Coordinates of C-alpha atoms in Angstrom, one line a residue:
Chain X
K1 CA 51.1 -25.5 184.7
A2 CA 52.8 -28.9 184.3
G3 CA 50.8 -31.6 182.6
V4 CA 50.1 -35.2 183.6
T5 CA 53.2 -37.2 183.9
Q6 CA 53.5 -41.0 183.8
T7 CA 56.5 -43.2 184.6
P8 CA 58.0 -45.2 183.3
R9 CA 57.3 -44.5 179.6
Y10 CA 58.2 -47.9 178.4
L11 CA 58.4 -51.2 180.2
I12 CA 59.1 -54.8 179.1
K13 CA 58.0 -57.6 181.5
T14 CA 57.8 -61.3 181.3
R15 CA 54.6 -63.3 181.7
G16 CA 53.8 -64.0 185.3
Q17 CA 55.6 -61.0 186.7
Q18 CA 53.9 -58.0 188.2
V19 CA 54.3 -54.3 187.3
T20 CA 53.5 -50.9 188.9
L21 CA 52.9 -47.8 186.9
S22 CA 52.8 -44.3 188.3
C23 CA 50.8 -41.2 187.4
S24 CA 51.2 -37.7 188.7
P25 CA 48.2 -35.5 188.0
I26 CA 48.1 -31.8 187.1
S27 CA 48.6 -29.8 190.3
G28 CA 45.3 -29.2 192.0
H29 CA 43.5 -32.1 190.3
R30 CA 42.2 -34.7 192.7
S31 CA 40.7 -37.3 190.3
V32 CA 42.9 -39.7 188.4
S33 CA 41.5 -42.2 185.9
W34 CA 43.3 -45.1 184.2
Y35 CA 42.6 -46.4 180.7
Q36 CA 44.0 -49.3 178.7
Q37 CA 44.5 -49.0 175.0
T38 CA 45.0 -52.1 172.8
P39 CA 44.6 -52.6 169.0
G40 CA 41.9 -55.2 169.6
Q41 CA 39.8 -53.7 172.4
G42 CA 40.5 -50.0 171.9
L43 CA 40.4 -47.6 174.8
Q44 CA 38.9 -49.1 177.9
F45 CA 38.3 -47.6 181.4
L46 CA 40.1 -49.3 184.2
F47 CA 39.3 -47.3 187.3
E48 CA 39.1 -43.8 188.8
Y49 CA 40.4 -42.5 192.1
F50 CA 39.3 -39.4 193.9
S51 CA 40.7 -38.3 197.3
E52 CA 42.4 -41.7 197.8
T53 CA 39.2 -43.6 197.2
Q54 CA 38.3 -45.7 194.2
R55 CA 35.1 -44.2 192.9
N56 CA 34.5 -46.1 189.7
K57 CA 35.8 -49.4 188.3
G58 CA 35.7 -50.9 184.8
N59 CA 35.4 -54.5 183.8
F60 CA 38.9 -55.8 184.4
P61 CA 40.0 -58.8 186.5
G62 CA 41.2 -58.4 190.0
R63 CA 44.8 -58.6 188.8
F64 CA 44.4 -55.0 188.0
S65 CA 44.5 -52.8 191.0
G66 CA 45.3 -49.2 191.9
R67 CA 45.7 -46.7 194.6
Q68 CA 45.9 -43.0 195.2
F69 CA 48.1 -41.2 197.7
S70 CA 47.3 -38.1 199.7
N71 CA 49.2 -35.9 197.1
S72 CA 46.8 -37.3 194.4
R73 CA 49.5 -39.3 192.7
S74 CA 48.2 -42.6 191.6
E75 CA 49.7 -46.0 190.9
M76 CA 48.2 -49.0 189.2
N77 CA 49.5 -52.5 189.6
V78 CA 49.0 -55.5 187.4
S79 CA 49.9 -58.9 188.9
T80 CA 50.6 -62.2 187.1
L81 CA 51.1 -60.5 183.8
E82 CA 49.6 -62.1 180.7
L83 CA 50.5 -61.5 177.1
G84 CA 47.2 -59.8 176.5
D85 CA 48.2 -57.1 179.1
S86 CA 50.5 -55.6 176.5
A87 CA 49.1 -52.2 175.9
L88 CA 49.4 -48.5 176.2
Y89 CA 48.2 -47.4 179.7
L90 CA 47.0 -43.9 179.9
C91 CA 46.1 -42.0 183.0
A92 CA 44.1 -38.8 183.0
S93 CA 43.5 -36.2 185.7
S94 CA 40.6 -33.9 186.2
G95 CA 39.4 -31.3 188.6
I96 CA 36.4 -31.4 191.0
G97 CA 33.0 -32.5 189.7
T98 CA 32.0 -35.5 187.7
G99 CA 32.2 -34.7 184.0
A100 CA 35.1 -32.4 184.5
E101 CA 37.4 -32.6 181.5
Q102 CA 40.1 -35.2 181.7
Y103 CA 43.7 -34.4 180.6
F104 CA 45.7 -37.3 179.5
G105 CA 49.3 -38.2 180.3
P106 CA 51.8 -39.5 177.7
G107 CA 51.1 -43.1 178.6
T108 CA 53.2 -46.1 179.6
R109 CA 53.8 -48.7 176.9
L110 CA 53.9 -52.1 178.5
T111 CA 55.1 -55.1 176.6
V112 CA 54.7 -58.5 178.1
T113 CA 56.8 -61.3 176.6
Chain D
E1 CA 25.4 -50.2 178.9
L2 CA 26.6 -47.1 177.0
K3 CA 28.0 -47.8 173.6
V4 CA 29.8 -45.4 171.3
E5 CA 30.2 -46.1 167.6
Q6 CA 32.1 -44.1 165.1
N7 CA 32.1 -44.3 161.4
P8 CA 33.9 -44.6 159.2
L9 CA 36.7 -46.5 161.0
F10 CA 39.2 -45.7 158.2
L11 CA 39.2 -42.7 156.0
S12 CA 41.7 -41.9 153.2
M13 CA 41.2 -38.6 151.6
Q14 CA 43.0 -36.0 149.4
E15 CA 44.2 -32.7 150.6
G16 CA 41.7 -30.0 150.0
K17 CA 38.6 -32.2 150.3
N18 CA 35.9 -32.0 153.0
Y19 CA 34.7 -34.9 155.0
T20 CA 32.7 -35.8 158.2
I21 CA 33.2 -38.4 160.9
Y22 CA 30.1 -39.6 162.8
C23 CA 29.8 -40.6 166.4
N24 CA 26.6 -42.3 167.7
Y25 CA 26.1 -43.1 171.3
S26 CA 23.4 -45.3 172.9
T27 CA 22.2 -43.5 176.1
T28 CA 21.9 -40.0 177.5
S29 CA 25.1 -38.4 178.5
D30 CA 26.2 -35.0 180.0
R31 CA 28.9 -34.3 177.5
L32 CA 30.9 -35.5 174.5
Y33 CA 34.6 -35.2 173.8
W34 CA 36.7 -35.4 170.6
Y35 CA 40.3 -36.4 170.9
R36 CA 43.2 -36.7 168.4
Q37 CA 45.9 -39.3 168.7
D38 CA 49.1 -39.4 166.7
P39 CA 50.9 -42.8 166.3
G40 CA 52.5 -43.8 169.5
K41 CA 51.3 -40.7 171.3
S42 CA 48.7 -39.9 173.9
L43 CA 45.3 -38.3 173.5
E44 CA 45.0 -34.6 172.7
S45 CA 41.7 -32.9 173.6
L46 CA 40.1 -31.2 170.6
F47 CA 36.6 -30.3 171.7
V48 CA 34.2 -30.6 174.6
L49 CA 30.5 -30.4 173.7
L50 CA 28.2 -29.7 176.5
S51 CA 24.7 -29.2 175.2
N52 CA 22.3 -29.9 172.4
G53 CA 23.1 -27.9 169.3
A54 CA 26.6 -27.1 170.5
V55 CA 29.0 -26.3 167.7
K56 CA 32.7 -25.7 168.2
Q57 CA 35.4 -24.9 165.6
E58 CA 39.1 -24.8 165.6
G59 CA 40.9 -24.3 162.4
R60 CA 39.8 -26.8 159.8
L61 CA 37.9 -28.9 162.3
M62 CA 34.3 -28.3 163.5
A63 CA 32.4 -30.4 165.9
S64 CA 28.7 -30.5 166.6
L65 CA 26.3 -32.3 169.0
D66 CA 22.7 -33.3 168.6
T67 CA 21.7 -34.9 171.9
K68 CA 18.2 -35.9 170.7
A69 CA 19.7 -37.9 167.9
R70 CA 22.6 -39.0 170.2
L71 CA 24.9 -38.0 167.4
S72 CA 28.0 -35.9 167.1
T73 CA 29.9 -35.0 163.9
L74 CA 33.5 -33.9 163.3
H75 CA 33.7 -32.1 160.1
I76 CA 37.0 -31.5 158.3
T77 CA 37.2 -28.7 155.9
A78 CA 39.9 -28.4 153.1
A79 CA 42.0 -31.2 154.7
V80 CA 45.7 -30.9 155.0
H81 CA 48.3 -33.6 155.6
D82 CA 48.9 -32.4 159.2
L83 CA 45.4 -33.6 160.1
S84 CA 46.4 -37.2 159.5
A85 CA 45.8 -39.0 162.8
T86 CA 43.3 -41.1 164.6
Y87 CA 40.2 -39.3 166.0
F88 CA 38.2 -40.6 168.9
C89 CA 34.9 -39.5 170.3
A90 CA 34.1 -40.2 173.9
V91 CA 31.0 -39.9 176.0
I92 CA 31.0 -39.5 179.8
I93 CA 28.9 -41.8 181.9
Q94 CA 26.3 -39.6 183.7
G95 CA 27.3 -39.2 187.4
A96 CA 30.7 -40.9 187.0
Q97 CA 34.1 -39.8 185.9
K98 CA 34.3 -42.6 183.2
L99 CA 34.7 -42.0 179.5
V100 CA 33.4 -44.5 177.0
F101 CA 35.3 -44.2 173.7
G102 CA 34.4 -45.0 170.2
Q103 CA 36.6 -47.3 168.1
G104 CA 38.5 -44.4 166.6
T105 CA 38.6 -43.2 163.0
R106 CA 42.0 -43.5 161.3
L107 CA 42.3 -40.5 159.0
T108 CA 45.0 -40.4 156.3
I109 CA 45.2 -37.3 154.1
N110 CA 47.2 -37.7 150.9
P111 CA 48.9 -34.9 149.1

């Protein structure tokens, strides 16, 4: 079974631009969660989508948004990029049921200059 | 608000020695996870602990859970260099698919 895939793997953007990251979950998984990892704040939950609906949201500004498509693929978008948005963005997919184990993708390394 | 704290945050040890990483969490949770992360890489799932008294072992790593004390431990036996990595514990928010992570323990094992 193929794992979680994320594209692109690396990205360099300029402050003020916007960016879209993509995540394809494990086949059959309908829940996709996004996390941000930075040296200063560690791993923080962004949001979770299930069946195209946002079910849970973390404490991030509205510049961070996401969506999920009918095939369970998910995208997250960050608008008006700031230097502090530089991070490793991880997505994780899981099966049905809250508490189901989450399997992480390889991540997208975003650098904002 | 659920908080997860690990200690120590940094651990340098010699090959062949034993050590334990501790993970405390502040409120009741359904389950606890341990992950390993190598530099520049993603998170690799090590253990899922579902109930009080749960103990799981894989090779030189053993994890346990005490839900009454809200404490999990990751014990390393006879450490080898290949175990050098950052280890995270994470707790799931009850009723939500949201993981709250500890700060991570950076483990360095020296020959």
